[in-house]
């Protein structure tokens, strides 16, 4: 039996129409309003009728009938323009492992994210403008490590934007910096030290996207979740205009409603500079000062949920209620795809999970299909109707039209249990079963049929979400639905919706127990070695142009200056690889110290932290230094020294470091003209963790012929 029920019994319809002819009465004899503005708040929800952006709700047709009528009428005017639903690749290398997937699995994943009328069918792709710093789960490389150094092929965001455009030429592109390379503010933590130089740096990224990749960037942000500098925003607008980029819109400030809303009120010049107020995790509400600016309002980072049914329910709720409560016309999910190592911060976030490029395994999660309920049936440029809002017994409804007669109705009845966000507490609310009737008027009065798509959370597997049900026949301009809880409906005139599918992905399997990389790639498209996830610093393929024997092609740490950080980058550079569950293993790697006197390099095992916690990472670290010494430490910061001594190492020569962990002991070996070995116990070393390589400071250093055996 289908969960959508049409109440067509003659007796019921006769009673409904008789009641519509007369003003309905309340139980005490007073007349009930059937208007949509300033109606009472639903039961168990706070009264917010005095808040701007709050759309009213209708009252029941009659207290004697468990049914509520909602009039959908474009003749009453239209609401704000719908700007689309998006996903974010950024905020810490969240898409790092995706690019390493083999075909056809990589293309399949991209289809589920971007292909119209297939999966999530996203309208917006937001990407991080790499700035060389740690930004949650890793670092993304800048297109300019140093002043005058320009490379528009570093990292994978260029590739990802092109793949999105390949599938949907109309997708909108949005770039935002998190961190900045250190040369923009030497020795400082502020990119506004030279505002003109920083603005030109951002503009160069937009120009490079067009010149090298034929990508038109539609929106540009300021500085993720950091302070507002209105003078910089004006300079950025000026430099964009000078480079004939007037079409690029500015979004500010990817943080809170304040102080940007107040600045706009007090500064007319700023009003003409900023196109969109973008906030993070608004809790579905906008402040009055933001609404008074008459600016477009976006939730430029939202969701941050587990990619399960509870996360899917939260996503369904805010996609409706961001507009119902806050008149927010675009919502962007962090993150686009959970494609970073398990046990990293915010594991299991993402619209889709793809964290095993070595196996090809991926999981199409519930939020993909929740997204499809909106994205496949309304496009940017459509408009919301004014006559929608909260349902009387909980849940919400939004209605959109293209102005050409098409209509899409999205209804959600998510309960508190299935509406949880890991970044903010959702206040308790109640939702109950209810029957609703839509009366279609205005342009929609002559419609005869609506397509139906349905999802139910909580009682059946998520992969049964987004089912197409038989169309609903509209009789005399009305249609009635019986709603349960934790349900999501899309009723629409659009007939192109599709639940796309690809063959079942390969089975999950662990990272290979035997791994080798000689880095003999030369000029790689992505510059980064597969499976390495940089946590501080940037490690890239490198070609030595001088005689180096077997070390022409290597992996090199490319930063010699601390970036303007967003998170707590370590003072050492480090890149991780492998399986967090690794315990006993043998690591061998050739290393080359480039910095005289104070330089140093390490290899490590059982590294237990990553992402924004990288400064406090512990493990087993084997260091050699340019001054002829070595250390074995329990931590990246080198505060817990297990062993130290003379190594006779110096800069400018290749050495091989070997680290062997077996049960309760570990030994290290350095090989060159002569070799020596050390051995220690494992009493204070974490029981498991990743393999890692890195340098003592922000300094150049090279690695070659990495081998891992477990």
XYZ file of C-alpha atoms in Angstrom:
710
model
C 0.000 0.000 0.000
C 1.306 3.414 -0.905
C 1.769 5.852 1.983
C 0.080 8.648 -0.014
C -3.657 8.514 0.464
C -6.246 10.502 -1.498
C -9.461 11.146 0.363
C -12.127 11.163 -2.302
C -15.179 9.857 -0.543
C -18.234 11.750 -1.736
C -19.500 12.500 1.758
C -16.194 14.024 2.812
C -15.923 16.205 -0.288
C -19.503 17.429 0.078
C -18.822 18.466 3.658
C -15.581 20.188 2.665
C -17.211 22.317 0.001
C -20.132 23.243 2.266
C -17.670 24.413 4.869
C -15.752 26.463 2.312
C -18.939 28.370 1.488
C -19.225 29.633 5.067
C -16.643 31.150 7.394
C -15.600 28.318 9.697
C -16.237 28.697 13.406
C -14.096 27.823 16.367
C -15.376 25.755 19.254
C -16.405 28.905 21.131
C -18.352 30.283 18.172
C -15.767 32.802 16.933
C -14.713 32.825 13.295
C -11.409 31.198 12.362
C -9.011 32.887 9.966
C -8.198 31.055 6.772
C -5.467 33.487 5.785
C -1.793 32.604 5.699
C -0.330 35.565 7.554
C 0.138 35.954 11.280
C -1.671 32.727 12.132
C -1.116 31.003 15.470
C 2.067 28.995 15.854
C 1.723 25.217 15.553
C 1.276 23.309 18.797
C 4.519 22.698 20.741
C 6.403 25.368 18.776
C 7.350 28.813 20.068
C 5.439 31.823 18.831
C 7.690 33.591 16.336
C 5.063 35.659 14.568
C 6.927 38.874 15.339
C 10.088 37.721 13.567
C 10.752 38.904 10.009
C 10.802 36.044 7.559
C 8.273 34.044 9.515
C 5.597 32.813 7.129
C 2.170 32.273 8.610
C 0.220 29.020 8.629
C -3.424 28.323 7.919
C -5.913 27.021 10.439
C -7.993 23.846 10.157
C -11.017 23.865 7.891
C -13.123 22.918 10.883
C -12.440 21.798 14.424
C -14.611 18.782 13.703
C -12.489 17.570 10.790
C -8.888 16.474 11.217
C -7.850 18.239 8.056
C -6.123 21.520 7.241
C -6.420 23.379 3.947
C -3.505 25.260 2.387
C -4.200 27.607 -0.503
C -1.462 27.700 -3.142
C -1.993 30.843 -5.157
C 0.577 32.801 -7.145
C -1.967 35.607 -7.596
C -1.145 36.664 -4.040
C 2.391 37.381 -5.182
C 5.627 35.433 -5.087
C 8.366 35.225 -2.507
C 12.114 35.288 -2.955
C 14.025 33.757 -5.847
C 15.324 30.243 -5.202
C 19.115 30.147 -5.678
C 19.714 26.407 -5.440
C 21.158 23.688 -3.232
C 24.881 23.039 -3.080
C 27.707 20.991 -1.662
C 31.120 22.106 -0.457
C 34.459 20.584 -1.368
C 36.772 22.214 1.090
C 37.065 23.083 4.708
C 39.928 20.687 5.009
C 40.629 18.403 2.089
C 37.302 16.619 2.486
C 37.469 15.425 -1.152
C 41.126 14.346 -0.972
C 40.701 10.630 -1.684
C 38.036 11.011 -4.383
C 40.469 11.928 -7.121
C 42.380 8.662 -6.551
C 39.377 6.445 -7.327
C 39.760 4.208 -10.384
C 37.287 4.386 -13.218
C 34.434 3.721 -13.610
C 33.801 4.186 -9.884
C 35.060 7.755 -9.807
C 32.676 8.793 -12.580
C 29.819 6.975 -10.871
C 30.373 8.966 -7.678
C 30.447 12.208 -9.652
C 27.186 11.261 -11.369
C 25.432 10.801 -8.024
C 26.594 14.260 -6.975
C 26.211 16.388 -10.078
C 24.356 14.698 -12.939
C 20.925 16.324 -13.426
C 17.904 14.113 -12.784
C 20.058 11.292 -11.448
C 21.078 11.768 -7.810
C 21.712 14.865 -5.706
C 21.736 16.925 -8.933
C 23.437 19.813 -7.137
C 22.965 23.386 -8.349
C 26.053 24.869 -6.647
C 29.595 23.635 -6.059
C 31.530 25.540 -3.428
C 35.283 24.898 -3.289
C 38.122 25.957 -1.065
C 40.683 28.283 -2.580
C 43.684 26.384 -1.275
C 45.943 28.425 0.960
C 48.523 25.820 2.098
C 47.083 25.630 5.626
C 45.214 23.061 7.711
C 41.493 23.719 7.439
C 39.830 20.778 9.284
C 40.838 17.427 7.745
C 43.947 18.452 5.875
C 45.621 21.120 3.758
C 44.833 22.204 0.224
C 47.646 23.694 -1.877
C 47.694 27.303 -2.969
C 48.081 28.257 -6.612
C 50.851 30.613 -5.386
C 53.091 29.121 -2.694
C 55.377 32.153 -3.075
C 55.037 35.589 -4.604
C 55.309 35.261 -8.362
C 54.857 31.476 -8.236
C 51.716 30.581 -10.187
C 50.500 27.042 -10.819
C 46.860 26.437 -11.651
C 47.107 22.652 -11.658
C 47.867 22.017 -8.000
C 45.256 20.133 -6.066
C 42.023 18.555 -7.245
C 39.488 21.382 -7.018
C 40.105 22.424 -10.645
C 39.430 18.874 -11.755
C 36.337 18.607 -9.568
C 34.838 21.842 -10.900
C 35.398 20.668 -14.475
C 33.774 17.306 -13.757
C 30.779 19.069 -12.217
C 30.480 21.363 -15.243
C 30.823 18.411 -17.578
C 27.720 16.883 -16.034
C 25.781 20.082 -15.440
C 26.929 23.088 -17.503
C 24.574 25.289 -15.465
C 26.087 24.483 -12.076
C 27.241 27.606 -10.248
C 30.800 27.794 -8.883
C 31.713 29.476 -5.599
C 35.261 29.920 -4.288
C 36.250 30.788 -0.714
C 39.656 31.072 1.035
C 40.212 29.383 4.406
C 43.951 29.912 4.799
C 46.410 32.023 2.800
C 50.067 31.469 1.818
C 52.506 33.050 4.231
C 53.970 35.590 1.799
C 50.711 37.587 1.933
C 51.448 38.490 5.551
C 55.001 37.464 6.533
C 55.179 36.533 10.195
C 51.553 37.498 10.763
C 48.206 35.752 10.989
C 46.299 38.365 9.008
C 45.811 38.317 5.220
C 44.788 41.988 5.343
C 48.336 43.224 5.966
C 48.397 44.285 2.316
C 44.754 44.279 1.206
C 45.476 45.055 -2.421
C 47.942 42.196 -2.708
C 45.498 39.733 -1.110
C 42.684 40.910 -3.385
C 44.888 40.435 -6.453
C 45.844 36.968 -5.192
C 42.147 35.976 -5.036
C 41.443 37.578 -8.413
C 44.348 35.633 -9.925
C 42.643 32.396 -8.845
C 39.472 33.436 -10.695
C 41.441 34.430 -13.789
C 43.450 31.197 -13.657
C 40.258 29.156 -13.504
C 39.138 30.741 -16.757
C 42.472 30.805 -18.561
C 43.628 27.283 -17.757
C 40.370 25.388 -17.216
C 37.617 27.367 -18.994
C 35.796 27.742 -15.680
C 33.698 30.801 -14.901
C 33.553 31.459 -11.157
C 30.154 32.890 -10.207
C 30.652 33.776 -6.524
C 33.660 34.649 -4.400
C 33.912 34.749 -0.625
C 36.119 36.678 1.794
C 37.700 34.579 4.588
C 35.963 31.564 6.064
C 34.617 32.140 9.586
C 37.047 34.957 10.313
C 36.765 38.637 11.016
C 35.108 41.058 8.608
C 37.191 43.833 7.070
C 34.903 46.051 5.042
C 37.781 47.934 3.443
C 39.166 44.695 2.026
C 35.741 43.761 0.599
C 35.606 47.082 -1.238
C 39.133 46.636 -2.584
C 38.270 43.123 -3.760
C 35.262 44.503 -5.653
C 37.459 47.180 -7.191
C 40.069 44.672 -8.378
C 37.406 42.343 -9.768
C 35.967 45.209 -11.777
C 39.413 46.222 -13.041
C 39.888 42.708 -14.432
C 36.493 42.761 -16.170
C 34.956 40.460 -13.565
C 31.914 42.548 -12.697
C 29.733 39.453 -13.148
C 31.430 37.736 -10.159
C 29.267 38.271 -7.082
C 30.710 38.759 -3.592
C 29.420 36.726 -0.642
C 30.222 37.911 2.874
C 31.160 36.809 5.389
C 30.729 33.037 5.755
C 30.316 33.283 9.499
C 27.539 34.970 11.546
C 24.738 37.404 10.758
C 26.644 40.019 12.734
C 28.512 42.240 12.303
C 28.118 42.117 8.518
C 24.391 42.947 8.659
C 25.061 46.080 10.730
C 27.947 47.138 8.499
C 25.635 46.992 5.500
C 23.077 49.158 7.269
C 25.677 51.816 8.131
C 27.734 51.816 4.930
C 25.948 52.587 1.622
C 29.119 51.860 -0.352
C 29.295 48.399 1.163
C 25.652 47.895 0.187
C 26.716 48.252 -3.445
C 29.649 45.878 -2.967
C 28.168 42.772 -1.342
C 25.637 40.700 -3.271
C 24.863 37.915 -0.789
C 24.984 37.652 3.002
C 26.340 34.181 3.644
C 26.188 32.632 7.121
C 27.037 29.278 8.660
C 24.634 27.061 10.607
C 21.885 29.699 11.008
C 19.515 27.274 12.736
C 16.946 28.095 10.003
C 16.541 31.704 11.197
C 17.745 35.083 9.960
C 18.060 38.207 12.096
C 15.963 41.316 11.448
C 18.987 43.398 10.499
C 19.892 40.947 7.742
C 16.356 40.916 6.387
C 16.216 44.717 6.404
C 19.208 44.901 4.038
C 17.057 43.294 1.303
C 20.113 41.278 0.347
C 19.987 37.697 -0.835
C 20.488 35.430 2.200
C 22.308 32.092 1.978
C 23.353 29.394 4.387
C 26.790 28.946 2.874
C 27.715 26.115 5.239
C 25.124 23.914 6.849
C 24.284 20.308 7.570
C 27.558 18.931 9.027
C 25.706 15.735 9.744
C 26.320 12.040 9.888
C 25.440 10.636 6.490
C 22.732 8.383 7.896
C 18.981 8.590 8.362
C 19.189 11.079 11.221
C 21.439 13.269 9.144
C 19.106 12.848 6.208
C 16.160 13.953 8.326
C 18.000 17.042 9.541
C 18.921 17.894 5.951
C 15.307 17.460 4.802
C 14.081 19.745 7.568
C 16.505 22.617 6.983
C 16.162 22.563 3.199
C 12.557 23.617 3.791
C 12.776 25.588 7.006
C 15.812 27.680 6.096
C 13.394 29.459 3.792
C 10.238 29.141 5.881
C 11.866 30.640 8.988
C 14.702 32.705 7.557
C 13.950 33.440 3.895
C 17.293 31.826 3.134
C 17.278 30.995 -0.563
C 20.289 28.680 -0.848
C 21.725 26.034 1.461
C 25.156 24.463 0.964
C 26.145 21.232 2.715
C 29.474 20.626 4.361
C 30.634 18.427 3.039
C 30.096 17.369 -0.523
C 31.631 13.931 -0.171
C 33.220 12.195 2.795
C 36.451 11.329 1.016
C 39.082 11.494 3.742
C 40.593 8.928 6.077
C 38.405 7.302 8.745
C 39.240 8.560 12.246
C 39.860 12.037 10.836
C 37.737 14.833 12.341
C 34.079 14.737 11.320
C 34.246 11.218 9.989
C 30.979 10.084 8.371
C 29.993 13.566 7.218
C 29.106 14.066 3.581
C 26.272 13.666 1.128
C 28.083 10.546 -0.087
C 30.948 8.487 1.382
C 33.959 7.563 -0.758
C 36.986 6.831 1.424
C 38.494 3.721 -0.219
C 40.062 4.501 -3.586
C 42.231 1.380 -3.236
C 39.100 -0.812 -3.264
C 36.709 1.335 -5.315
C 34.076 0.979 -2.581
C 31.699 3.884 -1.933
C 28.290 4.341 -0.323
C 25.425 6.425 -1.681
C 24.069 7.839 1.554
C 20.567 9.004 2.556
C 21.301 12.753 2.088
C 21.820 12.192 -1.650
C 18.165 11.236 -2.077
C 16.902 13.815 0.386
C 18.636 16.453 -1.740
C 17.016 15.081 -4.893
C 13.557 15.868 -3.508
C 14.352 19.553 -4.093
C 17.090 19.743 -6.713
C 15.488 17.562 -9.360
C 12.211 19.506 -9.326
C 13.178 23.168 -8.906
C 15.989 25.139 -10.499
C 17.766 28.381 -9.592
C 15.616 31.228 -10.804
C 12.342 29.656 -9.706
C 10.456 31.536 -6.988
C 8.886 30.542 -3.723
C 5.185 31.135 -3.189
C 4.326 33.319 -0.220
C 1.493 31.111 0.970
C 3.543 28.345 2.551
C 5.132 27.704 5.904
C 4.804 25.443 8.942
C 2.197 22.725 8.897
C -0.376 22.965 11.664
C 0.642 19.676 13.315
C 4.371 20.031 12.728
C 6.622 19.868 9.728
C 6.767 22.342 6.887
C 5.905 22.908 3.267
C 7.542 25.046 0.581
C 6.149 25.624 -2.889
C 8.096 26.840 -5.916
C 7.167 27.838 -9.433
C 9.076 28.683 -12.595
C 6.503 31.323 -13.518
C 5.524 29.279 -16.558
C 2.906 27.137 -14.867
C 5.150 24.495 -13.316
C 4.672 23.790 -9.636
C 6.743 21.884 -7.064
C 5.553 21.242 -3.492
C 8.015 19.846 -0.931
C 6.593 18.603 2.388
C 8.587 17.344 5.376
C 7.382 15.970 8.694
C 10.703 15.229 10.363
C 10.580 14.541 14.094
C 13.078 15.792 16.639
C 14.677 12.329 16.678
C 15.515 12.534 12.980
C 16.568 16.181 12.934
C 19.873 16.207 14.801
C 22.905 18.247 13.803
C 26.307 17.527 15.296
C 27.256 21.225 15.382
C 24.238 22.687 17.139
C 21.453 21.485 19.405
C 18.017 21.359 17.830
C 15.381 22.483 20.387
C 12.695 19.919 21.091
C 9.556 20.026 18.949
C 6.711 17.653 18.154
C 5.235 16.433 14.897
C 2.124 14.272 14.574
C 0.199 12.520 11.839
C -2.081 14.855 9.946
C -4.245 15.202 6.880
C -3.715 18.216 4.640
C -5.551 19.565 1.632
C -4.059 21.805 -1.033
C -6.351 24.160 -2.885
C -4.643 25.138 -6.152
C -5.587 28.597 -7.342
C -4.267 31.258 -9.694
C -2.016 29.869 -12.424
C -2.286 26.399 -10.924
C -6.072 26.146 -10.887
C -6.238 24.203 -14.149
C -3.616 21.586 -13.206
C -4.916 18.034 -13.365
C -2.038 15.878 -12.165
C 1.056 15.943 -9.924
C 3.982 13.519 -9.941
C 4.799 12.083 -6.497
C 8.198 11.254 -4.951
C 8.364 9.894 -1.411
C 10.881 9.072 1.326
C 10.304 7.583 4.767
C 12.954 7.635 7.463
C 13.139 5.404 10.479
C 11.212 2.283 9.480
C 12.882 1.106 6.323
C 16.443 1.168 4.932
C 17.594 4.511 3.589
C 18.122 2.977 0.146
C 14.347 2.769 -0.187
C 14.235 6.561 -0.084
C 13.161 8.642 -3.063
C 10.499 6.336 -4.427
C 8.317 7.391 -7.306
C 4.663 6.764 -6.511
C 1.672 6.867 -8.866
C 0.688 10.405 -9.903
C -2.031 12.229 -8.008
C -5.100 13.322 -9.890
C -6.266 16.821 -8.937
C -10.047 17.061 -8.680
C -11.754 20.446 -8.672
C -8.438 22.122 -7.871
C -7.811 20.241 -4.648
C -5.791 17.278 -3.486
C -5.606 15.743 -0.009
C -2.759 13.803 1.610
C -2.508 11.858 4.826
C 0.939 12.487 6.296
C 2.815 10.330 8.758
C 5.908 11.400 10.679
C 9.472 11.414 9.313
C 8.182 11.573 5.761
C 9.248 13.652 2.798
C 7.064 14.269 -0.235
C 7.640 16.081 -3.485
C 4.516 16.800 -5.539
C 5.395 18.305 -8.891
C 4.452 18.965 -12.477
C 8.038 18.104 -13.474
C 8.211 14.674 -15.112
C 11.993 14.285 -15.542
C 12.804 13.073 -12.020
C 14.828 9.885 -11.777
C 16.462 7.755 -9.112
C 19.664 7.056 -10.971
C 21.711 3.958 -10.339
C 25.039 2.388 -11.192
C 26.237 -1.182 -10.639
C 26.859 -2.122 -7.010
C 30.317 -0.810 -6.012
C 33.119 -3.225 -5.067
C 33.211 -4.595 -1.534
C 35.000 -2.626 1.157
C 38.518 -3.739 2.013
C 41.381 -2.320 4.086
C 44.278 -0.278 2.783
C 46.789 -2.622 1.071
C 49.078 -4.398 3.524
C 51.984 -3.994 1.106
C 52.352 -0.535 -0.402
C 55.113 1.007 -2.518
C 55.535 4.373 -4.210
C 58.671 5.469 -6.045
C 57.081 8.777 -7.111
C 58.355 8.315 -10.676
C 55.548 10.337 -12.176
C 57.086 13.593 -13.311
C 54.440 16.189 -14.122
C 51.283 14.770 -12.568
C 47.883 16.288 -13.307
C 47.161 16.653 -9.574
C 50.718 17.151 -8.282
C 49.986 15.055 -5.178
C 50.850 11.396 -4.665
C 47.836 9.079 -4.363
C 46.623 8.327 -0.829
C 48.877 10.862 0.934
C 46.787 13.279 2.994
C 48.749 16.418 3.910
C 48.003 17.679 7.426
C 50.504 20.530 7.696
C 52.549 21.638 4.713
C 52.142 20.611 1.070
C 53.788 17.531 -0.465
C 54.040 17.487 -4.268
C 55.649 15.502 -7.046
C 59.017 17.071 -7.864
C 61.592 16.690 -10.632
C 65.256 17.295 -9.757
C 67.002 19.103 -12.620
C 70.502 18.140 -11.459
C 72.206 14.792 -11.396
C 70.673 12.880 -8.516
C 71.152 9.283 -9.602
C 67.994 7.293 -8.924
C 66.218 10.262 -7.367
C 65.152 12.320 -10.382
C 61.467 12.086 -9.454
C 60.593 12.532 -5.790
C 57.935 13.762 -3.382
C 58.882 17.164 -1.966
C 57.543 19.274 0.903
C 57.056 22.619 -0.825
C 56.557 25.237 1.893
C 59.401 27.186 3.490
C 57.148 29.641 5.314
C 54.270 29.130 7.708
C 50.941 29.962 6.025
C 48.375 32.389 7.395
C 46.552 29.650 9.192
C 42.875 28.977 9.739
C 43.268 26.080 12.192
C 46.084 24.962 14.489
C 48.714 23.911 11.975
C 51.645 22.133 13.571
C 55.085 23.755 13.545
C 56.289 20.685 11.676
C 54.983 19.534 8.294
C 53.356 16.104 8.077
C 51.450 13.949 5.597
C 49.686 10.720 6.597
C 48.903 7.554 4.678
C 47.491 4.089 5.264
C 45.242 2.438 7.797
C 44.579 3.853 11.258
C 44.408 0.298 12.610
C 47.980 -0.537 11.620
C 50.085 -1.819 14.522
C 53.105 -3.906 13.501
C 54.817 -2.947 10.277
C 58.034 -2.184 8.451
C 58.615 1.205 6.804
C 61.461 2.129 4.501
C 61.939 5.532 2.858
C 64.765 7.462 1.218
C 65.044 11.025 2.543
C 66.907 14.196 1.534
C 67.373 17.179 3.881
C 67.562 20.443 1.939
C 67.927 22.961 4.760
C 71.479 23.380 6.130
C 72.291 23.231 9.846
C 68.743 23.391 11.259
C 66.895 21.140 8.814
C 65.390 17.755 9.613
C 63.125 14.973 8.316
C 61.168 12.113 9.901
C 59.244 8.980 9.115
C 56.630 7.767 11.586
C 54.183 4.996 12.476
C 51.122 4.692 14.733
C 50.292 8.383 14.279
C 47.053 8.793 16.196
C 45.690 12.224 15.252
C 44.995 14.233 12.113
C 43.177 17.323 10.961
C 42.855 20.283 13.292
C 44.250 18.140 16.149
C 47.520 17.465 14.336
C 49.661 19.557 16.710
C 49.085 17.048 19.499
C 49.614 13.931 17.374
C 51.476 11.089 19.047
C 53.088 8.015 17.551
C 56.584 6.691 16.917
C 58.675 9.345 15.092
C 62.183 8.672 13.744
C 64.013 11.971 13.077
C 67.365 12.753 11.466
C 68.796 16.263 11.346
C 71.229 18.301 9.263
C 73.473 18.864 12.308
C 74.395 15.160 12.466
C 71.958 14.060 15.210
C 68.846 11.922 15.464
C 65.858 11.539 17.789
C 63.127 9.026 18.465
C 60.047 10.704 19.926
C 56.537 9.797 21.011
C 55.077 12.960 19.523
C 55.209 15.315 16.563
C 56.186 18.272 18.744
C 59.321 16.398 19.960
C 58.519 17.021 23.604
C 58.614 13.323 24.547
C 62.048 12.088 23.502
C 62.612 8.345 23.800
C 66.129 8.252 22.414
C 68.669 10.607 20.828
C 72.248 10.562 19.640
C 74.627 11.107 16.754
C 73.650 10.040 13.227
C 76.360 11.668 11.076
C 73.624 12.968 8.765
C 73.816 16.307 7.011
C 71.922 18.237 4.368
C 72.388 17.604 0.663
C 72.704 13.787 0.785
C 70.287 10.905 0.396
C 69.746 8.459 3.266
C 67.439 5.509 3.826
C 65.430 5.383 7.036
C 63.922 2.105 8.212
C 61.389 1.726 11.004
C 60.337 -1.736 12.135
C 57.633 -2.280 14.768
C 56.990 -5.792 16.028
C 54.833 -6.591 19.047
C 56.370 -4.679 21.963
C 59.616 -3.418 20.415
C 60.725 -1.164 17.589
C 64.055 -0.669 15.930
C 65.258 1.961 13.500
C 67.998 1.812 10.928
C 69.793 4.478 8.934
C 71.758 3.345 5.897
C 74.394 5.310 3.963
C 78.109 4.666 3.716
C 77.786 2.958 7.070
C 74.719 1.909 8.986
C 73.620 1.938 12.587
C 70.606 0.676 14.457
C 68.671 1.664 17.580
C 66.037 -0.255 19.519
C 63.426 0.877 22.065
C 60.294 -0.423 23.757
C 56.724 0.557 22.937
C 55.354 1.191 26.395
C 54.277 4.799 25.755
C 53.527 4.586 22.031
C 49.905 4.570 20.764
C 48.731 1.025 19.939
C 47.880 1.841 16.317
C 47.772 4.658 13.776
C 48.787 5.938 10.357
C 52.190 6.042 8.696
C 53.544 9.555 8.157
C 56.404 11.541 6.663
C 57.395 15.141 7.284
C 59.946 17.806 8.056
C 61.207 19.501 11.221
C 59.967 22.953 10.181
C 58.445 24.649 7.182
C 61.362 23.707 4.960
C 62.058 21.945 1.685
C 62.675 18.237 2.003
C 62.400 15.239 -0.328
C 61.202 11.634 -0.055
C 61.595 8.679 -2.389
C 61.025 4.927 -2.615
C 58.520 4.565 0.196
C 57.728 0.967 1.159
C 55.262 -0.210 3.795
C 54.751 -3.830 4.828
C 52.299 -4.878 7.526
